[in-house]
Amino acid sequence: MHTLPLVLASLLAVAIAPAMLRTLSEGGQVRPNYRDRPLPFPFGVVSLAGALLALIPLALVQRLGLADVFRPETPTVVVYALGVAF
């Protein structure tokens, strides 16, 4: 059950990636790569958005007691990871 957060966050990131790609490209948020090809920037925010969106249903599952989703050290890791990400 501890792999559920990873799987759900990955699926959500894949689901929002096309919209994020389109939004960044249309908004002019592009930077050239080493071949001078314009790429959306910062596209890495998709993984952060997917992880944050996954916390909502996972917290609900944990709160309702349907499954033990999070490990005891999860709140500390979330605070640290969000601090590094932002």
PDB file of N, CA and C in Angstrom:
ATOM      1  N   MET A   1       0.807  -1.193   0.000  1.00  0.00           N
ATOM      2  CA  MET A   1       0.000   0.000   0.000  1.00  0.00           C
ATOM      3  C   MET A   1       0.853   1.262   0.000  1.00  0.00           C
ATOM      4  N   HIS A   2       2.133   1.120   0.339  1.00  0.00           N
ATOM      5  CA  HIS A   2       2.999   2.296   0.393  1.00  0.00           C
ATOM      6  C   HIS A   2       3.445   2.768  -0.985  1.00  0.00           C
ATOM      7  N   THR A   3       3.177   2.005  -2.021  1.00  0.00           N
ATOM      8  CA  THR A   3       3.501   2.457  -3.376  1.00  0.00           C
ATOM      9  C   THR A   3       2.357   3.249  -4.006  1.00  0.00           C
ATOM     10  N   LEU A   4       1.216   3.268  -3.358  1.00  0.00           N
ATOM     11  CA  LEU A   4       0.062   3.989  -3.879  1.00  0.00           C
ATOM     12  C   LEU A   4       0.345   5.477  -4.105  1.00  0.00           C
ATOM     13  N   PRO A   5       1.021   6.187  -3.184  1.00  0.00           N
ATOM     14  CA  PRO A   5       1.316   7.600  -3.450  1.00  0.00           C
ATOM     15  C   PRO A   5       2.159   7.815  -4.703  1.00  0.00           C
ATOM     16  N   LEU A   6       3.159   6.983  -4.905  1.00  0.00           N
ATOM     17  CA  LEU A   6       4.009   7.116  -6.088  1.00  0.00           C
ATOM     18  C   LEU A   6       3.210   6.881  -7.364  1.00  0.00           C
ATOM     19  N   VAL A   7       2.407   5.843  -7.368  1.00  0.00           N
ATOM     20  CA  VAL A   7       1.623   5.516  -8.554  1.00  0.00           C
ATOM     21  C   VAL A   7       0.601   6.612  -8.849  1.00  0.00           C
ATOM     22  N   LEU A   8      -0.100   7.074  -7.821  1.00  0.00           N
ATOM     23  CA  LEU A   8      -1.113   8.103  -8.024  1.00  0.00           C
ATOM     24  C   LEU A   8      -0.489   9.425  -8.456  1.00  0.00           C
ATOM     25  N   ALA A   9       0.621   9.810  -7.843  1.00  0.00           N
ATOM     26  CA  ALA A   9       1.297  11.055  -8.231  1.00  0.00           C
ATOM     27  C   ALA A   9       1.803  10.974  -9.669  1.00  0.00           C
ATOM     28  N   SER A  10       2.317   9.826 -10.060  1.00  0.00           N
ATOM     29  CA  SER A  10       2.795   9.659 -11.439  1.00  0.00           C
ATOM     30  C   SER A  10       1.654   9.747 -12.441  1.00  0.00           C
ATOM     31  N   LEU A  11       0.541   9.108 -12.129  1.00  0.00           N
ATOM     32  CA  LEU A  11      -0.614   9.165 -13.027  1.00  0.00           C
ATOM     33  C   LEU A  11      -1.165  10.583 -13.142  1.00  0.00           C
ATOM     34  N   LEU A  12      -1.213  11.293 -12.038  1.00  0.00           N
ATOM     35  CA  LEU A  12      -1.699  12.673 -12.093  1.00  0.00           C
ATOM     36  C   LEU A  12      -0.738  13.569 -12.867  1.00  0.00           C
ATOM     37  N   ALA A  13       0.553  13.354 -12.712  1.00  0.00           N
ATOM     38  CA  ALA A  13       1.529  14.149 -13.460  1.00  0.00           C
ATOM     39  C   ALA A  13       1.398  13.899 -14.956  1.00  0.00           C
ATOM     40  N   VAL A  14       1.196  12.653 -15.332  1.00  0.00           N
ATOM     41  CA  VAL A  14       1.002  12.326 -16.747  1.00  0.00           C
ATOM     42  C   VAL A  14      -0.300  12.951 -17.254  1.00  0.00           C
ATOM     43  N   ALA A  15      -1.319  12.994 -16.412  1.00  0.00           N
ATOM     44  CA  ALA A  15      -2.601  13.546 -16.827  1.00  0.00           C
ATOM     45  C   ALA A  15      -2.541  15.062 -17.043  1.00  0.00           C
ATOM     46  N   ILE A  16      -1.779  15.772 -16.211  1.00  0.00           N
ATOM     47  CA  ILE A  16      -1.741  17.231 -16.339  1.00  0.00           C
ATOM     48  C   ILE A  16      -0.607  17.718 -17.238  1.00  0.00           C
ATOM     49  N   ALA A  17       0.273  16.831 -17.650  1.00  0.00           N
ATOM     50  CA  ALA A  17       1.425  17.242 -18.466  1.00  0.00           C
ATOM     51  C   ALA A  17       1.045  17.903 -19.788  1.00  0.00           C
ATOM     52  N   PRO A  18       0.096  17.384 -20.560  1.00  0.00           N
ATOM     53  CA  PRO A  18      -0.238  18.060 -21.838  1.00  0.00           C
ATOM     54  C   PRO A  18      -0.760  19.481 -21.647  1.00  0.00           C
ATOM     55  N   ALA A  19      -1.614  19.661 -20.645  1.00  0.00           N
ATOM     56  CA  ALA A  19      -2.147  21.008 -20.397  1.00  0.00           C
ATOM     57  C   ALA A  19      -1.044  21.946 -19.923  1.00  0.00           C
ATOM     58  N   MET A  20      -0.153  21.452 -19.086  1.00  0.00           N
ATOM     59  CA  MET A  20       0.948  22.280 -18.597  1.00  0.00           C
ATOM     60  C   MET A  20       1.910  22.622 -19.737  1.00  0.00           C
ATOM     61  N   LEU A  21       2.176  21.672 -20.601  1.00  0.00           N
ATOM     62  CA  LEU A  21       3.039  21.910 -21.755  1.00  0.00           C
ATOM     63  C   LEU A  21       2.452  22.984 -22.665  1.00  0.00           C
ATOM     64  N   ARG A  22       1.167  22.873 -22.936  1.00  0.00           N
ATOM     65  CA  ARG A  22       0.486  23.847 -23.787  1.00  0.00           C
ATOM     66  C   ARG A  22       0.475  25.234 -23.128  1.00  0.00           C
ATOM     67  N   THR A  23       0.205  25.291 -21.834  1.00  0.00           N
ATOM     68  CA  THR A  23       0.147  26.571 -21.126  1.00  0.00           C
ATOM     69  C   THR A  23       1.502  27.254 -21.096  1.00  0.00           C
ATOM     70  N   LEU A  24       2.553  26.503 -20.810  1.00  0.00           N
ATOM     71  CA  LEU A  24       3.884  27.094 -20.774  1.00  0.00           C
ATOM     72  C   LEU A  24       4.326  27.551 -22.158  1.00  0.00           C
ATOM     73  N   SER A  25       4.032  26.770 -23.168  1.00  0.00           N
ATOM     74  CA  SER A  25       4.433  27.133 -24.531  1.00  0.00           C
ATOM     75  C   SER A  25       3.686  28.364 -25.035  1.00  0.00           C
ATOM     76  N   GLU A  26       2.379  28.399 -24.812  1.00  0.00           N
ATOM     77  CA  GLU A  26       1.584  29.544 -25.262  1.00  0.00           C
ATOM     78  C   GLU A  26       1.898  30.804 -24.463  1.00  0.00           C
ATOM     79  N   GLY A  27       2.332  30.642 -23.240  1.00  0.00           N
ATOM     80  CA  GLY A  27       2.654  31.788 -22.403  1.00  0.00           C
ATOM     81  C   GLY A  27       4.049  32.331 -22.632  1.00  0.00           C
ATOM     82  N   GLY A  28       4.791  31.721 -23.533  1.00  0.00           N
ATOM     83  CA  GLY A  28       6.135  32.205 -23.827  1.00  0.00           C
ATOM     84  C   GLY A  28       7.183  31.766 -22.826  1.00  0.00           C
ATOM     85  N   GLN A  29       6.842  30.810 -21.978  1.00  0.00           N
ATOM     86  CA  GLN A  29       7.796  30.301 -20.990  1.00  0.00           C
ATOM     87  C   GLN A  29       8.649  29.206 -21.624  1.00  0.00           C
ATOM     88  N   VAL A  30       9.528  29.588 -22.511  1.00  0.00           N
ATOM     89  CA  VAL A  30      10.401  28.630 -23.194  1.00  0.00           C
ATOM     90  C   VAL A  30      11.846  29.094 -23.072  1.00  0.00           C
ATOM     91  N   ARG A  31      12.724  28.136 -23.077  1.00  0.00           N
ATOM     92  CA  ARG A  31      14.154  28.402 -23.082  1.00  0.00           C
ATOM     93  C   ARG A  31      14.807  27.457 -24.093  1.00  0.00           C
ATOM     94  N   PRO A  32      15.838  27.897 -24.764  1.00  0.00           N
ATOM     95  CA  PRO A  32      16.505  27.001 -25.724  1.00  0.00           C
ATOM     96  C   PRO A  32      17.355  25.959 -24.994  1.00  0.00           C
ATOM     97  N   ASN A  33      17.357  24.737 -25.540  1.00  0.00           N
ATOM     98  CA  ASN A  33      18.233  23.715 -24.981  1.00  0.00           C
ATOM     99  C   ASN A  33      19.580  23.769 -25.692  1.00  0.00           C
ATOM    100  N   TYR A  34      20.407  22.766 -25.509  1.00  0.00           N
ATOM    101  CA  TYR A  34      21.749  22.777 -26.090  1.00  0.00           C
ATOM    102  C   TYR A  34      21.737  22.741 -27.611  1.00  0.00           C
ATOM    103  N   ARG A  35      20.622  22.351 -28.225  1.00  0.00           N
ATOM    104  CA  ARG A  35      20.494  22.363 -29.681  1.00  0.00           C
ATOM    105  C   ARG A  35      19.724  23.583 -30.173  1.00  0.00           C
ATOM    106  N   ASP A  36      19.504  24.533 -29.307  1.00  0.00           N
ATOM    107  CA  ASP A  36      18.726  25.739 -29.591  1.00  0.00           C
ATOM    108  C   ASP A  36      17.276  25.447 -29.950  1.00  0.00           C
ATOM    109  N   ARG A  37      16.780  24.335 -29.480  1.00  0.00           N
ATOM    110  CA  ARG A  37      15.367  23.997 -29.659  1.00  0.00           C
ATOM    111  C   ARG A  37      14.593  24.557 -28.458  1.00  0.00           C
ATOM    112  N   PRO A  38      13.547  25.335 -28.675  1.00  0.00           N
ATOM    113  CA  PRO A  38      12.816  25.905 -27.547  1.00  0.00           C
ATOM    114  C   PRO A  38      12.014  24.842 -26.791  1.00  0.00           C
ATOM    115  N   LEU A  39      12.230  24.779 -25.492  1.00  0.00           N
ATOM    116  CA  LEU A  39      11.512  23.844 -24.634  1.00  0.00           C
ATOM    117  C   LEU A  39      10.794  24.616 -23.537  1.00  0.00           C
ATOM    118  N   PRO A  40       9.644  24.120 -23.092  1.00  0.00           N
ATOM    119  CA  PRO A  40       8.921  24.811 -22.024  1.00  0.00           C
ATOM    120  C   PRO A  40       9.728  24.796 -20.733  1.00  0.00           C
ATOM    121  N   PHE A  41       9.666  25.906 -20.037  1.00  0.00           N
ATOM    122  CA  PHE A  41      10.421  26.050 -18.795  1.00  0.00           C
ATOM    123  C   PHE A  41       9.532  26.725 -17.772  1.00  0.00           C
ATOM    124  N   PRO A  42       9.413  26.312 -16.589  1.00  0.00           N
ATOM    125  CA  PRO A  42       9.963  25.143 -15.893  1.00  0.00           C
ATOM    126  C   PRO A  42       8.998  23.963 -15.946  1.00  0.00           C
ATOM    127  N   PHE A  43       9.225  23.029 -16.820  1.00  0.00           N
ATOM    128  CA  PHE A  43       8.328  21.891 -17.004  1.00  0.00           C
ATOM    129  C   PHE A  43       8.438  20.895 -15.853  1.00  0.00           C
ATOM    130  N   GLY A  44       9.495  20.974 -15.070  1.00  0.00           N
ATOM    131  CA  GLY A  44       9.655  20.093 -13.916  1.00  0.00           C
ATOM    132  C   GLY A  44       8.610  20.315 -12.843  1.00  0.00           C
ATOM    133  N   VAL A  45       7.895  21.417 -12.932  1.00  0.00           N
ATOM    134  CA  VAL A  45       6.844  21.703 -11.963  1.00  0.00           C
ATOM    135  C   VAL A  45       5.696  20.700 -12.095  1.00  0.00           C
ATOM    136  N   VAL A  46       5.646  19.965 -13.182  1.00  0.00           N
ATOM    137  CA  VAL A  46       4.602  18.959 -13.374  1.00  0.00           C
ATOM    138  C   VAL A  46       4.713  17.869 -12.312  1.00  0.00           C
ATOM    139  N   SER A  47       5.917  17.437 -11.992  1.00  0.00           N
ATOM    140  CA  SER A  47       6.067  16.395 -10.974  1.00  0.00           C
ATOM    141  C   SER A  47       5.642  16.906  -9.603  1.00  0.00           C
ATOM    142  N   LEU A  48       5.952  18.143  -9.297  1.00  0.00           N
ATOM    143  CA  LEU A  48       5.537  18.735  -8.025  1.00  0.00           C
ATOM    144  C   LEU A  48       4.019  18.878  -7.974  1.00  0.00           C
ATOM    145  N   ALA A  49       3.411  19.331  -9.044  1.00  0.00           N
ATOM    146  CA  ALA A  49       1.957  19.483  -9.089  1.00  0.00           C
ATOM    147  C   ALA A  49       1.257  18.129  -8.962  1.00  0.00           C
ATOM    148  N   GLY A  50       1.790  17.123  -9.623  1.00  0.00           N
ATOM    149  CA  GLY A  50       1.207  15.784  -9.515  1.00  0.00           C
ATOM    150  C   GLY A  50       1.279  15.243  -8.098  1.00  0.00           C
ATOM    151  N   ALA A  51       2.403  15.472  -7.435  1.00  0.00           N
ATOM    152  CA  ALA A  51       2.559  15.003  -6.054  1.00  0.00           C
ATOM    153  C   ALA A  51       1.615  15.742  -5.113  1.00  0.00           C
ATOM    154  N   LEU A  52       1.486  17.047  -5.291  1.00  0.00           N
ATOM    155  CA  LEU A  52       0.589  17.815  -4.424  1.00  0.00           C
ATOM    156  C   LEU A  52      -0.872  17.447  -4.656  1.00  0.00           C
ATOM    157  N   LEU A  53      -1.244  17.225  -5.906  1.00  0.00           N
ATOM    158  CA  LEU A  53      -2.616  16.805  -6.196  1.00  0.00           C
ATOM    159  C   LEU A  53      -2.906  15.406  -5.655  1.00  0.00           C
ATOM    160  N   ALA A  54      -1.906  14.553  -5.627  1.00  0.00           N
ATOM    161  CA  ALA A  54      -2.099  13.194  -5.115  1.00  0.00           C
ATOM    162  C   ALA A  54      -2.314  13.185  -3.608  1.00  0.00           C
ATOM    163  N   LEU A  55      -1.814  14.192  -2.915  1.00  0.00           N
ATOM    164  CA  LEU A  55      -1.980  14.227  -1.456  1.00  0.00           C
ATOM    165  C   LEU A  55      -3.450  14.354  -1.047  1.00  0.00           C
ATOM    166  N   ILE A  56      -4.267  14.965  -1.880  1.00  0.00           N
ATOM    167  CA  ILE A  56      -5.670  15.187  -1.509  1.00  0.00           C
ATOM    168  C   ILE A  56      -6.432  13.865  -1.351  1.00  0.00           C
ATOM    169  N   PRO A  57      -6.498  13.013  -2.386  1.00  0.00           N
ATOM    170  CA  PRO A  57      -7.234  11.751  -2.175  1.00  0.00           C
ATOM    171  C   PRO A  57      -6.520  10.806  -1.216  1.00  0.00           C
ATOM    172  N   LEU A  58      -5.197  10.859  -1.178  1.00  0.00           N
ATOM    173  CA  LEU A  58      -4.469   9.974  -0.275  1.00  0.00           C
ATOM    174  C   LEU A  58      -4.716  10.343   1.185  1.00  0.00           C
ATOM    175  N   ALA A  59      -4.778  11.634   1.469  1.00  0.00           N
ATOM    176  CA  ALA A  59      -5.078  12.060   2.847  1.00  0.00           C
ATOM    177  C   ALA A  59      -6.495  11.649   3.228  1.00  0.00           C
ATOM    178  N   LEU A  60      -7.409  11.704   2.276  1.00  0.00           N
ATOM    179  CA  LEU A  60      -8.777  11.278   2.549  1.00  0.00           C
ATOM    180  C   LEU A  60      -8.838   9.781   2.856  1.00  0.00           C
ATOM    181  N   VAL A  61      -8.128   8.989   2.084  1.00  0.00           N
ATOM    182  CA  VAL A  61      -8.079   7.543   2.326  1.00  0.00           C
ATOM    183  C   VAL A  61      -7.463   7.260   3.692  1.00  0.00           C
ATOM    184  N   GLN A  62      -6.405   7.958   4.032  1.00  0.00           N
ATOM    185  CA  GLN A  62      -5.748   7.778   5.324  1.00  0.00           C
ATOM    186  C   GLN A  62      -6.684   8.201   6.464  1.00  0.00           C
ATOM    187  N   ARG A  63      -7.360   9.336   6.299  1.00  0.00           N
ATOM    188  CA  ARG A  63      -8.231   9.871   7.353  1.00  0.00           C
ATOM    189  C   ARG A  63      -9.431   8.958   7.604  1.00  0.00           C
ATOM    190  N   LEU A  64      -9.988   8.414   6.531  1.00  0.00           N
ATOM    191  CA  LEU A  64     -11.135   7.526   6.685  1.00  0.00           C
ATOM    192  C   LEU A  64     -10.746   6.158   7.224  1.00  0.00           C
ATOM    193  N   GLY A  65      -9.467   5.885   7.252  1.00  0.00           N
ATOM    194  CA  GLY A  65      -9.000   4.615   7.789  1.00  0.00           C
ATOM    195  C   GLY A  65      -9.192   3.445   6.855  1.00  0.00           C
ATOM    196  N   LEU A  66      -9.376   3.744   5.577  1.00  0.00           N
ATOM    197  CA  LEU A  66      -9.556   2.666   4.609  1.00  0.00           C
ATOM    198  C   LEU A  66      -8.262   1.902   4.364  1.00  0.00           C
ATOM    199  N   ALA A  67      -7.142   2.581   4.516  1.00  0.00           N
ATOM    200  CA  ALA A  67      -5.841   1.947   4.321  1.00  0.00           C
ATOM    201  C   ALA A  67      -4.769   2.780   5.013  1.00  0.00           C
ATOM    202  N   ASP A  68      -3.669   2.133   5.338  1.00  0.00           N
ATOM    203  CA  ASP A  68      -2.528   2.831   5.929  1.00  0.00           C
ATOM    204  C   ASP A  68      -1.619   3.248   4.769  1.00  0.00           C
ATOM    205  N   VAL A  69      -1.796   4.472   4.283  1.00  0.00           N
ATOM    206  CA  VAL A  69      -1.126   4.930   3.072  1.00  0.00           C
ATOM    207  C   VAL A  69       0.236   5.539   3.377  1.00  0.00           C
ATOM    208  N   PHE A  70       0.305   6.356   4.400  1.00  0.00           N
ATOM    209  CA  PHE A  70       1.527   7.104   4.694  1.00  0.00           C
ATOM    210  C   PHE A  70       2.330   6.444   5.802  1.00  0.00           C
ATOM    211  N   ARG A  71       3.626   6.584   5.696  1.00  0.00           N
ATOM    212  CA  ARG A  71       4.514   6.137   6.761  1.00  0.00           C
ATOM    213  C   ARG A  71       4.569   7.214   7.835  1.00  0.00           C
ATOM    214  N   PRO A  72       5.029   6.879   9.038  1.00  0.00           N
ATOM    215  CA  PRO A  72       5.036   7.864  10.125  1.00  0.00           C
ATOM    216  C   PRO A  72       5.894   9.096   9.850  1.00  0.00           C
ATOM    217  N   GLU A  73       6.935   8.982   9.058  1.00  0.00           N
ATOM    218  CA  GLU A  73       7.828  10.112   8.794  1.00  0.00           C
ATOM    219  C   GLU A  73       7.373  10.979   7.621  1.00  0.00           C
ATOM    220  N   THR A  74       6.220  10.711   7.056  1.00  0.00           N
ATOM    221  CA  THR A  74       5.733  11.437   5.882  1.00  0.00           C
ATOM    222  C   THR A  74       5.593  12.941   6.097  1.00  0.00           C
ATOM    223  N   PRO A  75       5.016  13.423   7.200  1.00  0.00           N
ATOM    224  CA  PRO A  75       4.901  14.887   7.350  1.00  0.00           C
ATOM    225  C   PRO A  75       6.247  15.608   7.323  1.00  0.00           C
ATOM    226  N   THR A  76       7.255  15.030   7.936  1.00  0.00           N
ATOM    227  CA  THR A  76       8.584  15.639   7.921  1.00  0.00           C
ATOM    228  C   THR A  76       9.155  15.657   6.509  1.00  0.00           C
ATOM    229  N   VAL A  77       8.978  14.586   5.786  1.00  0.00           N
ATOM    230  CA  VAL A  77       9.491  14.498   4.417  1.00  0.00           C
ATOM    231  C   VAL A  77       8.758  15.475   3.508  1.00  0.00           C
ATOM    232  N   VAL A  78       7.455  15.620   3.694  1.00  0.00           N
ATOM    233  CA  VAL A  78       6.681  16.545   2.851  1.00  0.00           C
ATOM    234  C   VAL A  78       7.133  17.981   3.074  1.00  0.00           C
ATOM    235  N   VAL A  79       7.317  18.370   4.327  1.00  0.00           N
ATOM    236  CA  VAL A  79       7.775  19.732   4.612  1.00  0.00           C
ATOM    237  C   VAL A  79       9.152  19.979   4.014  1.00  0.00           C
ATOM    238  N   TYR A  80      10.058  19.029   4.172  1.00  0.00           N
ATOM    239  CA  TYR A  80      11.396  19.166   3.625  1.00  0.00           C
ATOM    240  C   TYR A  80      11.373  19.225   2.085  1.00  0.00           C
ATOM    241  N   ALA A  81      10.635  18.320   1.468  1.00  0.00           N
ATOM    242  CA  ALA A  81      10.586  18.273   0.006  1.00  0.00           C
ATOM    243  C   ALA A  81       9.961  19.531  -0.579  1.00  0.00           C
ATOM    244  N   LEU A  82       8.908  20.029   0.034  1.00  0.00           N
ATOM    245  CA  LEU A  82       8.291  21.254  -0.461  1.00  0.00           C
ATOM    246  C   LEU A  82       9.228  22.449  -0.288  1.00  0.00           C
ATOM    247  N   GLY A  83       9.974  22.469   0.805  1.00  0.00           N
ATOM    248  CA  GLY A  83      10.943  23.541   1.003  1.00  0.00           C
ATOM    249  C   GLY A  83      12.026  23.525  -0.059  1.00  0.00           C
ATOM    250  N   VAL A  84      12.507  22.361  -0.405  1.00  0.00           N
ATOM    251  CA  VAL A  84      13.541  22.243  -1.443  1.00  0.00           C
ATOM    252  C   VAL A  84      12.955  22.574  -2.812  1.00  0.00           C
ATOM    253  N   ALA A  85      11.735  22.117  -3.073  1.00  0.00           N
ATOM    254  CA  ALA A  85      11.117  22.327  -4.379  1.00  0.00           C
ATOM    255  C   ALA A  85      10.830  23.802  -4.644  1.00  0.00           C
ATOM    256  N   PHE A  86      10.396  24.517  -3.630  1.00  0.00           N
ATOM    257  CA  PHE A  86      10.066  25.914  -3.836  1.00  0.00           C
ATOM    258  C   PHE A  86      11.266  26.799  -3.588  1.00  0.00           C
TER     259      PHE A  86
END
